[in-house]
Coordinates of C-alpha atoms in Angstrom, one line a residue:
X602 CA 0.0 0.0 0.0
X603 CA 2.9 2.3 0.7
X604 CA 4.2 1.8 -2.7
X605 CA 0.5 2.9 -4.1
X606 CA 1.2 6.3 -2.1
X607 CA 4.6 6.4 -3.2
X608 CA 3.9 6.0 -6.7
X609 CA 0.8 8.7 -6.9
X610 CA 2.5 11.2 -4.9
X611 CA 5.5 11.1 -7.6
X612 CA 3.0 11.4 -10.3
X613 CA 1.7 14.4 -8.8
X614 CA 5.2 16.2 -8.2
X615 CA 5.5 15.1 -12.1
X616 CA 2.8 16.9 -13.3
X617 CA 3.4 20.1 -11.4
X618 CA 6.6 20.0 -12.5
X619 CA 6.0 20.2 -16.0
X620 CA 2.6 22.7 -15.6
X621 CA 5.2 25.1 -13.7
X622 CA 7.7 24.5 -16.6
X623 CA 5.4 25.0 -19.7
X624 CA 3.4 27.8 -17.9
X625 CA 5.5 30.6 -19.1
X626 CA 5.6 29.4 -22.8
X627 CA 1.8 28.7 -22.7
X628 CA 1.2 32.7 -22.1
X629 CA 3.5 33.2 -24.3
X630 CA 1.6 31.8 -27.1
X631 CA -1.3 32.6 -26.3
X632 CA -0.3 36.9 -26.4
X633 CA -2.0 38.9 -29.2
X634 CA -1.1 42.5 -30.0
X635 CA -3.6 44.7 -31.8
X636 CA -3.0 48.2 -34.0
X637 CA -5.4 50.7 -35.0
X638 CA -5.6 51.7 -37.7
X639 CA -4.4 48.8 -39.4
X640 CA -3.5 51.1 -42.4
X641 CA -2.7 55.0 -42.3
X642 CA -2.9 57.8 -45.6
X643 CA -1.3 60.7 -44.5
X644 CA 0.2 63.6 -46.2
X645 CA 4.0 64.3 -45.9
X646 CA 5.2 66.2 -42.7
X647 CA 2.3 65.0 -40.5
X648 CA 1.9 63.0 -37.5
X649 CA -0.4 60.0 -36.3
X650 CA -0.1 58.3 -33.2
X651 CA -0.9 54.2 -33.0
X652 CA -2.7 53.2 -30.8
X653 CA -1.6 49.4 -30.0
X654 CA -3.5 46.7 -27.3
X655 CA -1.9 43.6 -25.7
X656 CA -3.9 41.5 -25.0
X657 CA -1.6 39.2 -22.3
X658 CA -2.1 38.5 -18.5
X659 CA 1.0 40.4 -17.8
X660 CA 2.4 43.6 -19.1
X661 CA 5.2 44.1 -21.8
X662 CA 7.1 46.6 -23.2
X663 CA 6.5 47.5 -27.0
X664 CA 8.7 48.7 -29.4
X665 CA 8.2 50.2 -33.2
X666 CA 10.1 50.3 -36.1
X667 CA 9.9 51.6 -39.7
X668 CA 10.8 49.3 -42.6
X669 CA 11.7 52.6 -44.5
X670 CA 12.4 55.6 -43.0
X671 CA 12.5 57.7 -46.4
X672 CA 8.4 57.2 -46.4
X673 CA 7.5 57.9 -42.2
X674 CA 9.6 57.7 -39.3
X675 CA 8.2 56.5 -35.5
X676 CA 9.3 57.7 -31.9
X677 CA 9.4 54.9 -29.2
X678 CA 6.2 56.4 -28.4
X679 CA 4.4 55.0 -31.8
X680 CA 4.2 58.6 -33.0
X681 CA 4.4 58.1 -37.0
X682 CA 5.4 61.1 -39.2
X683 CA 5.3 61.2 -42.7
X684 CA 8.2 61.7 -44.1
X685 CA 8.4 61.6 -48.5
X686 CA 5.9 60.1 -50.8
X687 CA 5.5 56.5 -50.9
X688 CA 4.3 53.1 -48.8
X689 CA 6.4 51.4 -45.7
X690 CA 5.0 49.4 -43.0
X691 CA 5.6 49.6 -39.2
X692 CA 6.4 47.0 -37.4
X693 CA 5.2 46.7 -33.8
X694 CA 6.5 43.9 -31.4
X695 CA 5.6 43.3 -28.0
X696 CA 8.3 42.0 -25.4
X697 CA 6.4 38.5 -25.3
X698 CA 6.9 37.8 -29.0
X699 CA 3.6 38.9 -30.2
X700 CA 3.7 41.1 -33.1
X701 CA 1.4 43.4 -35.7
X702 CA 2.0 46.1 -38.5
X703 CA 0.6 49.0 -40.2
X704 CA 0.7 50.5 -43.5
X705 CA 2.0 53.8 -43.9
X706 CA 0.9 55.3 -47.6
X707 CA 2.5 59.0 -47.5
X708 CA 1.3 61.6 -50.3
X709 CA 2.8 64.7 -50.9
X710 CA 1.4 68.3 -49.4
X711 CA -1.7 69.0 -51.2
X712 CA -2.0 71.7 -53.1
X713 CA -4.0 74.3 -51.7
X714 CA -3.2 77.4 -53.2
X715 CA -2.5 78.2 -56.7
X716 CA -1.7 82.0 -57.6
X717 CA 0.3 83.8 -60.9
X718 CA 2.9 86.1 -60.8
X719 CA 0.1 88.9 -62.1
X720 CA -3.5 89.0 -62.8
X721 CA -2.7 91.1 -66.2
X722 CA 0.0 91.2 -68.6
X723 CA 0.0 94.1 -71.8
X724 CA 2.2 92.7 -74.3
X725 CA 2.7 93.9 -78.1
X726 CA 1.7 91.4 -81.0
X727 CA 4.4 88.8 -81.6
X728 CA 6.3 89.9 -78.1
X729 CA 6.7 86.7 -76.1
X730 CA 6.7 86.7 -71.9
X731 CA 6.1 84.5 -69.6
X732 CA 3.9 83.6 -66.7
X733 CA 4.9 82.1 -63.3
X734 CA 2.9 80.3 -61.0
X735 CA 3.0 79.9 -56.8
X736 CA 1.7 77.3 -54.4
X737 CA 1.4 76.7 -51.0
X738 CA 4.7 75.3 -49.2
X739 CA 5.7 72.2 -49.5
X740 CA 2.8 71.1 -52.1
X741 CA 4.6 68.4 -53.9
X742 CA 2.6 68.4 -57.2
X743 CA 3.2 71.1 -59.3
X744 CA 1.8 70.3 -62.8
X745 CA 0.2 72.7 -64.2
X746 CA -2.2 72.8 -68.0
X747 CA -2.2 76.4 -69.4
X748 CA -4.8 77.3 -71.5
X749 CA -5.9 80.7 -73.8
X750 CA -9.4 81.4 -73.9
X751 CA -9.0 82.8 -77.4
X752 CA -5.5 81.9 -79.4
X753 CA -6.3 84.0 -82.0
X754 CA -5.0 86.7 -79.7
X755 CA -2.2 85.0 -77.4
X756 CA -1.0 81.6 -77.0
X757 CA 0.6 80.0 -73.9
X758 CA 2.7 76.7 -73.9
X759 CA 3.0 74.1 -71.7
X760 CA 5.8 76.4 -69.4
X761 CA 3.7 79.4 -69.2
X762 CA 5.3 81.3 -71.7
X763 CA 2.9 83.5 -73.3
X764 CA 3.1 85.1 -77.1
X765 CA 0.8 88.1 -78.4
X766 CA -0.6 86.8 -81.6
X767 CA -3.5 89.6 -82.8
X768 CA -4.7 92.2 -81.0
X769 CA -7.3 92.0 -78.2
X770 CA -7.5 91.2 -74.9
X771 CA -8.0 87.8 -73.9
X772 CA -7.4 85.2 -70.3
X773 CA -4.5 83.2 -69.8
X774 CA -5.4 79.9 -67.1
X775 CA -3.1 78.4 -65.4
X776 CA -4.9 75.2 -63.7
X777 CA -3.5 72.2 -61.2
X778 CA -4.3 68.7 -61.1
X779 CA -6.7 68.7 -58.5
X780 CA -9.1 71.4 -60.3
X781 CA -7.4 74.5 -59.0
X782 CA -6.7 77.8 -61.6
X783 CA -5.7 80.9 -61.5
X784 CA -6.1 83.4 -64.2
X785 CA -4.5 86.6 -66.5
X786 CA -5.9 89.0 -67.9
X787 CA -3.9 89.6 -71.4
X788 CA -4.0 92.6 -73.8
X789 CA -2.1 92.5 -76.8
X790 CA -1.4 95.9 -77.9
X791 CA -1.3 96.5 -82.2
X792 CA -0.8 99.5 -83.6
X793 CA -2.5 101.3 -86.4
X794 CA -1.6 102.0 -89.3
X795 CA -4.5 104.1 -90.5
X796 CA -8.0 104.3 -90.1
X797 CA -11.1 104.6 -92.2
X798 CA -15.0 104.9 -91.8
X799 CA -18.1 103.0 -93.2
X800 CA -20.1 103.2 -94.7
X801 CA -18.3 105.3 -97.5
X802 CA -19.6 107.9 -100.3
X803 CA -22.7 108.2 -98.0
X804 CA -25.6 110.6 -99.3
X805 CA -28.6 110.8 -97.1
X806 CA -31.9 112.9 -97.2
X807 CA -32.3 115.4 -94.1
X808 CA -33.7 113.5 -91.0
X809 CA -31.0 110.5 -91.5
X810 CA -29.6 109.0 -88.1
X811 CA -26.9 106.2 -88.4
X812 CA -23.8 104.9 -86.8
X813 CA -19.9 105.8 -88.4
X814 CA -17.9 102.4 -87.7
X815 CA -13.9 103.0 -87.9
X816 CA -12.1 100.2 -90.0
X817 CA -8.5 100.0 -88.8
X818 CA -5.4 99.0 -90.7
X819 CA -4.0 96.6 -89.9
X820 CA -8.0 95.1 -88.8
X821 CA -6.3 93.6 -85.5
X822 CA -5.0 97.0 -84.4
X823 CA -6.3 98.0 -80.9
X824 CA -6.5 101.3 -81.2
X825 CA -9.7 103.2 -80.1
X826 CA -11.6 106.6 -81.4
X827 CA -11.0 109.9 -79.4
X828 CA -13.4 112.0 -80.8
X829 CA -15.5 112.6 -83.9
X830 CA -15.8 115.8 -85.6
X831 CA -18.2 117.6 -87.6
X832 CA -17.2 120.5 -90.0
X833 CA -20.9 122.2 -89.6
X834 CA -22.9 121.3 -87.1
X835 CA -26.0 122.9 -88.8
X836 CA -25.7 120.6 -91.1
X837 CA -24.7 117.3 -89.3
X838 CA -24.6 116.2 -85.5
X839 CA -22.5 113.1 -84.6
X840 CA -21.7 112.0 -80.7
X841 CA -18.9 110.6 -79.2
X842 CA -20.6 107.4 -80.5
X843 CA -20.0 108.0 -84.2
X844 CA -24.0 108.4 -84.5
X845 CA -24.6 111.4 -87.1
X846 CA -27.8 112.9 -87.6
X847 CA -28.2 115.2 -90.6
X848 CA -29.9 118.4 -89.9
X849 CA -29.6 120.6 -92.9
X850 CA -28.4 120.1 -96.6
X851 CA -25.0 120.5 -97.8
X852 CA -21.8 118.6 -97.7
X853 CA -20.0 118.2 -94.5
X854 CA -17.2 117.0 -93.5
X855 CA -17.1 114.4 -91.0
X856 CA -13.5 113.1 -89.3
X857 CA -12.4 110.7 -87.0
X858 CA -9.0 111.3 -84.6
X859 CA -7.7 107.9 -83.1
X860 CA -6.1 107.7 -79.7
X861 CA -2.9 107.1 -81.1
X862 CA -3.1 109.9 -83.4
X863 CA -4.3 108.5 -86.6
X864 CA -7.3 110.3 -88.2
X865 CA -9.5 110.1 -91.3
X866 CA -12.2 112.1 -92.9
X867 CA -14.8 112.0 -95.6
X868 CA -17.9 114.2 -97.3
X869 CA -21.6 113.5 -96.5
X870 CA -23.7 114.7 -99.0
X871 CA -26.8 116.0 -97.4
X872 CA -30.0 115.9 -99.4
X873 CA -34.0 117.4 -98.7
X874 CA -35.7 114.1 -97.4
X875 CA -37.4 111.8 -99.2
X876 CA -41.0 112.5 -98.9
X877 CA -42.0 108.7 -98.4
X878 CA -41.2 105.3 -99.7
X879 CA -42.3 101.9 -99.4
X880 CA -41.0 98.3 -99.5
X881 CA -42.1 96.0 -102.3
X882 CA -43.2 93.2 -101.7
X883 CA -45.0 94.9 -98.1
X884 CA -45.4 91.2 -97.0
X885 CA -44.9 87.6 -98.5
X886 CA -44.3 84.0 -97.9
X887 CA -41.5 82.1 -98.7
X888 CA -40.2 78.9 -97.6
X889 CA -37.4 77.8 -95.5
X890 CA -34.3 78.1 -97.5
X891 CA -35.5 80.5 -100.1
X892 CA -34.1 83.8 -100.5
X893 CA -36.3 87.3 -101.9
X894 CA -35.0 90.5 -102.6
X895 CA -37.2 93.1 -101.2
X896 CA -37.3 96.7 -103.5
X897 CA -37.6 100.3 -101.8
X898 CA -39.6 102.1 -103.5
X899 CA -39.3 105.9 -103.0
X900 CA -42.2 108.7 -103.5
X901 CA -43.0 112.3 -104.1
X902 CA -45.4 114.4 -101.9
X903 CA -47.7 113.6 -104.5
X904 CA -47.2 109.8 -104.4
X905 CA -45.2 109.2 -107.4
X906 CA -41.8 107.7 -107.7
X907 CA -38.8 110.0 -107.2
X908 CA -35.9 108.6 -108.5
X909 CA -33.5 111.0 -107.0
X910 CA -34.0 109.7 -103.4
X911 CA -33.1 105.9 -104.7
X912 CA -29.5 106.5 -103.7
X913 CA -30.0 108.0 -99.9
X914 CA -28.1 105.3 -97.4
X915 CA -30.9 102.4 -96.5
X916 CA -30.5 100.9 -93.2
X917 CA -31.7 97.3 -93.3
X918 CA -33.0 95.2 -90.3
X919 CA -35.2 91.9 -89.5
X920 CA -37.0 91.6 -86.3
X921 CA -36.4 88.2 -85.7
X922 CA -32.8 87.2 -87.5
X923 CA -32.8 83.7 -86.2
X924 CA -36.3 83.4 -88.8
X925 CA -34.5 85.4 -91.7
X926 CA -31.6 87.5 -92.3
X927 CA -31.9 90.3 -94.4
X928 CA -28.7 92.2 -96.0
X929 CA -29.2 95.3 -98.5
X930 CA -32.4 93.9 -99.2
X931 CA -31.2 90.4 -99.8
X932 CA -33.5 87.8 -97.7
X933 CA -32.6 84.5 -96.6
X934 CA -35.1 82.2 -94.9
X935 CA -33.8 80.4 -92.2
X936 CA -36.9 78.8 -90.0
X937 CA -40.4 78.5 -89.9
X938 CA -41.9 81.7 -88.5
X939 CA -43.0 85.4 -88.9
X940 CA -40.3 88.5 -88.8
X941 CA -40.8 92.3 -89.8
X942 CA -38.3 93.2 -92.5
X943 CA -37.8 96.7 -92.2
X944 CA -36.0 99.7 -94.3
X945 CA -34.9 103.1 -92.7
X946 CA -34.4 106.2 -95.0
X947 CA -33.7 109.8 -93.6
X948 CA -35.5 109.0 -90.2
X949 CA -38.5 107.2 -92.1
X950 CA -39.0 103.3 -91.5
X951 CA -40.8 101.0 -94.0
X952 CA -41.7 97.0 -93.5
X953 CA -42.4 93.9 -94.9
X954 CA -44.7 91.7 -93.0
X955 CA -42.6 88.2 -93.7
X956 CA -43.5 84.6 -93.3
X957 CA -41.6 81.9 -93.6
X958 CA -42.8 78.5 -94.0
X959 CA -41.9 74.2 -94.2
X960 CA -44.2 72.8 -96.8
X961 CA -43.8 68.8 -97.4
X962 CA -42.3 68.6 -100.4
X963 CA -42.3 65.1 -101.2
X964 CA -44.2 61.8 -99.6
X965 CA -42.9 58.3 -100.1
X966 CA -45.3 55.1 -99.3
X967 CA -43.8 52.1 -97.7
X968 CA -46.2 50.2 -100.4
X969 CA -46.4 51.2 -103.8
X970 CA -48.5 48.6 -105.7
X971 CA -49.6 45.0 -104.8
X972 CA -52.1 42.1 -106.7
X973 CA -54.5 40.0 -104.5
X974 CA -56.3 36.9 -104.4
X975 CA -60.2 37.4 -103.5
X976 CA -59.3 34.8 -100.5
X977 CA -56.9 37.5 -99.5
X978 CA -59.3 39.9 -98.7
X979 CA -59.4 39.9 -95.4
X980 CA -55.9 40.9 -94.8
X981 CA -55.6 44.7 -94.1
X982 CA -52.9 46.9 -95.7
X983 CA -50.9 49.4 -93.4
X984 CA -49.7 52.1 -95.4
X985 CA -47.1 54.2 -94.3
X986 CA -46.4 57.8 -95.3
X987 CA -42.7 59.1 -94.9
X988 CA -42.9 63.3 -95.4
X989 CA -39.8 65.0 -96.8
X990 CA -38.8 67.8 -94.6
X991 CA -39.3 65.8 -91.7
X992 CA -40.8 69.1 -89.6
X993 CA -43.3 70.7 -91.7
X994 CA -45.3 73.4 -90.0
X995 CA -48.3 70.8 -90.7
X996 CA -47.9 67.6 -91.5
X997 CA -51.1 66.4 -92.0
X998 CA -51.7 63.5 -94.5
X999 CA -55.0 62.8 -95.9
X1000 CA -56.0 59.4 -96.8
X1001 CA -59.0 58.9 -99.8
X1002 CA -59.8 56.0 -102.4
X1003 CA -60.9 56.6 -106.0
X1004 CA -62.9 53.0 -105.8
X1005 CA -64.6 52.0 -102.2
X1006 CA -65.7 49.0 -104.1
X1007 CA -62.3 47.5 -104.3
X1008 CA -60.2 49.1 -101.3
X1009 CA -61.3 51.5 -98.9
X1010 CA -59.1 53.4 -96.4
X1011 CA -59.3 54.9 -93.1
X1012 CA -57.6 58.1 -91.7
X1013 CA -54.4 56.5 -90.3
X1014 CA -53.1 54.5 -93.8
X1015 CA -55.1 51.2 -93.3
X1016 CA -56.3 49.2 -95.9
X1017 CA -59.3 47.2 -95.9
X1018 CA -60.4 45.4 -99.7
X1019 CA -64.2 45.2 -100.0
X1020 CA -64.4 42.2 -102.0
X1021 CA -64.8 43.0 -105.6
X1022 CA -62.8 42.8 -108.7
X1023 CA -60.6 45.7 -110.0
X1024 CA -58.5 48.6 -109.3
X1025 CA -58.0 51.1 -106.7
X1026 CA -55.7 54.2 -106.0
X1027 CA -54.9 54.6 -102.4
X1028 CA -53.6 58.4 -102.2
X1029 CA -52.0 60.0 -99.7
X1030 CA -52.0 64.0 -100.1
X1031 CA -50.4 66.5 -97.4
X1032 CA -51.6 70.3 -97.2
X1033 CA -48.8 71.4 -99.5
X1034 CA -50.3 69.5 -102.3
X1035 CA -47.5 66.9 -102.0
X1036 CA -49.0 63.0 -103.1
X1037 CA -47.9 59.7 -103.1
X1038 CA -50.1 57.1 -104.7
X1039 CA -51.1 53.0 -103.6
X1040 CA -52.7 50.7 -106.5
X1041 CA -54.0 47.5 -105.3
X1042 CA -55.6 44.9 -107.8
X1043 CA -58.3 42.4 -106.8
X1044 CA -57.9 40.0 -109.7
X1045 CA -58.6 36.0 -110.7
X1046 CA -55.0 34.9 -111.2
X1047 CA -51.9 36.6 -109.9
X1048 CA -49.3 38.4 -112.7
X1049 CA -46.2 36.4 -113.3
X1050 CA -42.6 38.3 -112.5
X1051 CA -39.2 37.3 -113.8
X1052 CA -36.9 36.3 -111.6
X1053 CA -34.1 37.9 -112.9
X1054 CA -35.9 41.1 -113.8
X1055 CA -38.7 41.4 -111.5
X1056 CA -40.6 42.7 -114.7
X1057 CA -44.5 41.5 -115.4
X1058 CA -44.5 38.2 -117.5
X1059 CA -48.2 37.1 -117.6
X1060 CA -50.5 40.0 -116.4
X1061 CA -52.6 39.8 -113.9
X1062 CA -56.3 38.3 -115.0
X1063 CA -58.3 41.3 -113.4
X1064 CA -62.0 39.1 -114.0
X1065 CA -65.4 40.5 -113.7
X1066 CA -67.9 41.3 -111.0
X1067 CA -70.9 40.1 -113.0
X1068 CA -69.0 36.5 -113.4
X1069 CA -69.9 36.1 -109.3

C-alpha cells in the first residue's frame, strides 16, 4: 500500500513540474497584439499616433520600427510622421513575442493654393513673356495645364510662356491637377496703321440717323476713337458714338482722330428728305431656305416715284434674325416663323410683313402597288407615309380612295379590300399638295414576275364582278 502512495505522490510532483515548466511558454503563445488603424494615408510632414492593445495577462514593453524611414519615421512612443511620398510598414513587437503592422501610404502636401505672378500682362503682337505660378509650401505636385481662352489673340505653352498673336484682350489659365486655376488678364497691344469709316460715299436725305464704324489698318489693331468731328454742325450732328444725324443740306465734313493719333475724314452729301417710300413686296411667304429681294420704293409728296432719293443710305433690319436674315435687301429664310423686315431712310421706317414657312415637299409610301387573291381579302394593308422635310409646320396626310368597291381606307393609312374585282388608288396627299399614290388589284390569277428582272411576265387576269 505504501508503494500505491509512493507512486501517486511522484506522479503528482510530475505533473506540477511540468505545468510550472510550460506555464510561461503557454502565455506566451497565447499573447495577441492589436494596432489601429491597421492602415494610415497621411500627407508628408504630418503626424499619427498608433494606438496598440496587448492582449496578455502580464504587461510588456512594445517597441516600433519603420521598414523605410524615407516614407515615415516612429518615436518609441508609436508617433508616425510622414516623411516623403511612398508606402512602408511599421512594425510593432511586443516583449512576449507577439507582433502586428501598419501601413504607412504617404502623399505629398496638397495643393492648396494656386496664384500667378500677375493678374494682367500688356504685351505687343508677336512679343513673347512668360507667366509664373505659386503654391502653397511644401505642395509636392506642381503640374500645371495652361490654357488661352482665345489663341487668335495670345497663346501659352506648356511652361507658361505667353506670345501676343492679334490684338485684343483675352485670359490666360493656369490650372493644377486637382481642379485648382488661376487666371490673366492679357491685352495684346497693335498699332495702327490708319484708319477709315463705313459706310463710304454716303448721301442721305435730311432726317438720316446712323452709326460711323472705324475700320483699322492693320483690322487687328487695338486702337480706339478719341473723338469725332463735324465740320458744320448745322448741317450734321454726330456723338462721341459715331452716330450722325443730318440736320440741314450741304456737304459736311465728317472726321475721326484715333487715340494714337491717326485720323480720317470724308464728305456727306446732305439731301431734302425723301417724302415717303415703301418696301415691295409689303409682305410675302416664302419657304425655309429661299431667299427674296425686297425693292424700296421711294415717293413724291404727291405719291409718285422720285428717283432721285433711290440713292439715300438704306439701313436694313429683320426683327427676328434667327427666322430670316436680311442684307441690303437680300432675304434669306432660315426657320419657320413670322419676322418684320424693315428699311430706314432719312428718319423714315418701312416694313415687310414676312413669313416663312416648311411645306412637305415630297411623300414616299412604304407600299407602292400589290395584286391580290379574292381569298386575301381579309388581310388589311398598313400604309405608311414618310414626309420630306421631316418638320413641316403641318404635317397632316390625308387618306381617300378613288374606288370604295375594291379598297377602302381609313384616316391612319389602313387598308381594308371590299371584295370585288378591280383597281383602286390609295392616295396620300399632305396640305402642301405633295402625293404619293397605292394601286391595289383584286384580280382572278396573280401576274407572273421574272426572276431575274422582277418585270411582269403574264399579267394579272383582273375578272369581272358580274362573273360572281
Amino acid at each position: 500500500m505504501r508503494t500505491i502512495y509512493g507512486k501517486l505522490t511522484a506522479m503528482i510532483l510530475a505533473i506540477t513540474l511540468g505545468l510550472m515548466l510550460f506555464l510561461p511558454m503557454r502565455f506566451g503563445q497565447e499573447d495577441h497584439l492589436y494596432a489601429s488603424p491597421n492602415t494610415l494615408k497621411m500627407y508628408r510632414g504630418g503626424t499619427y499616433d498608433i494606438a496598440c492593445t496587448l492582449d496578455s495577462d502580464h504587461a510588456q514593453a512594445i517597441t516600433y520600427a519603420s521598414m523605410d524611414e524615407r516614407v515615415a519615421t516612429v518615436s518609441e512612443q508609436g508617433r508616425v510622421k510622414a516623411v516623403g511620398p511612398g508606402a512602408t510598414e511599421i512594425h510593432i513587437t511586443a516583449e512576449g513575442g507577439a507582433k502586428t503592422a501598419v501601413r504607412v501610404e504617404v502623399e505629398g502636401v496638397p495643393t492648396t493654393k494656386l496664384t500667378l505672378n500677375t493678374d494682367s500682362l500688356r504685351i505687343e503682337k508677336g512679343q513673347v513673356t512668360g507667366l509664373s505660378a505659386s503654391f502653397n509650401e511644401g505642395a509636392d505636385d506642381t503640374r500645371l495645364e495652361w490654357r488661352s481662352e482665345d489663341p487668335e489673340i495670345a497663346r501659352v505653352n506648356a511652361a507658361g510662356r505667353v506670345t501676343g498673336v492679334g490684338g485684343g484682350q483675352t485670359r490666360i489659365y493656369a490650372a493644377a491637377p486637382n481642379g485648382l486655376k488661376a487666371a490673366a488678364d492679357v491685352f495684346v497691344h497693335v498699332s495702327g496703321n490708319a484708319v477709315r469709316m463705313t459706310p463710304e460715299d454716303l448721301t442721305v436725305g435730311t432726317g438720316a440717323s446712323l452709326t460711323i464704324s472705324p475700320i483699322w489698318f492693320p483690322n487687328d489693331a487695338t486702337d480706339t476713337v478719341e473723338r469725332w468731328i463735324s465740320s458744320d454742325e448745322n448741317l450734321l450732328r454726330v456723338d462721341e458714338n459715331g452716330t450722325i444725324r443730318a440736320v440741314g443740306v450741304g456737304n459736311p465734313v465728317l472726321t475721326v482722330v484715333s487715340d494714337e493719333g491717326l485720323s480720317n475724314s470724308m464728305v456727306i452729301k446732305v439731301e431734302p428728305s425723301a417724302a415717303s417710300f415703301d418696301l415691295v413686296p409689303a409682305a410675302a411667304t416664302i419657304e425655309r431656305g429661299d431667299a427674296l429681294d425686297v425693292q424700296t420704293r421711294f415717293l413724291d409728296a404727291e405719291g409718285n416715284e422720285y428717283p432721285p432719293s433711290e440713292k439715300h443710305y438704306i439701313t436694313w433690319a429683320s426683327s427676328d434674325p434667327s427666322v430670316a436674315t436680311v442684307d441690303e435687301g437680300h432675304v434669306k429664310a432660315l426657320k419657320s416663323g413670322t419676322t418684320n423686315i424693315t428699311a430706314t431712310v432719312d428718319g423714315v421706317t418701312a416694313t415687310c410683313a414676312l413669313q416663312v414657312q416648311v411645306l412637305v415637299h415630297e411623300i414616299t409610301l412604304n407600299e407602292n402597288e400589290i395584286y391580290m387573291l379574292k381569298s386575301a381579302t381579309s388581310m388589311p394593308i398598313q400604309l405608311v407615309a414618310t414626309i420630306s422635310p421631316s418638320d413641316p409646320d403641318d404635317p397632316t396626310i390625308t387618306w381617300t380612295t378613288d374606288n370604295d368597291l375594291v379598297a377602302n381606307v381609313d384616316e391612319n393609312g389602313l387598308v381594308t379590300m371590299t371584295g370585288y374585282y378591280g383597281t383602286a388608288v390609295i392616295t396620300a396627299r399632305a396640305v402642301s399638295g405633295a402625293e404619293a399614290h397605292f394601286t391595289v388589284s383584286m384580280v382572278v390569277a396573280l401576274p407572273e414576275l421574272d426572276q431575274d428582272t422582277g418585270e411582269i411576265v403574264t399579267p394579272a387576269v383582273m375578272g369581272t364582278n358580274e362573273e360572281e
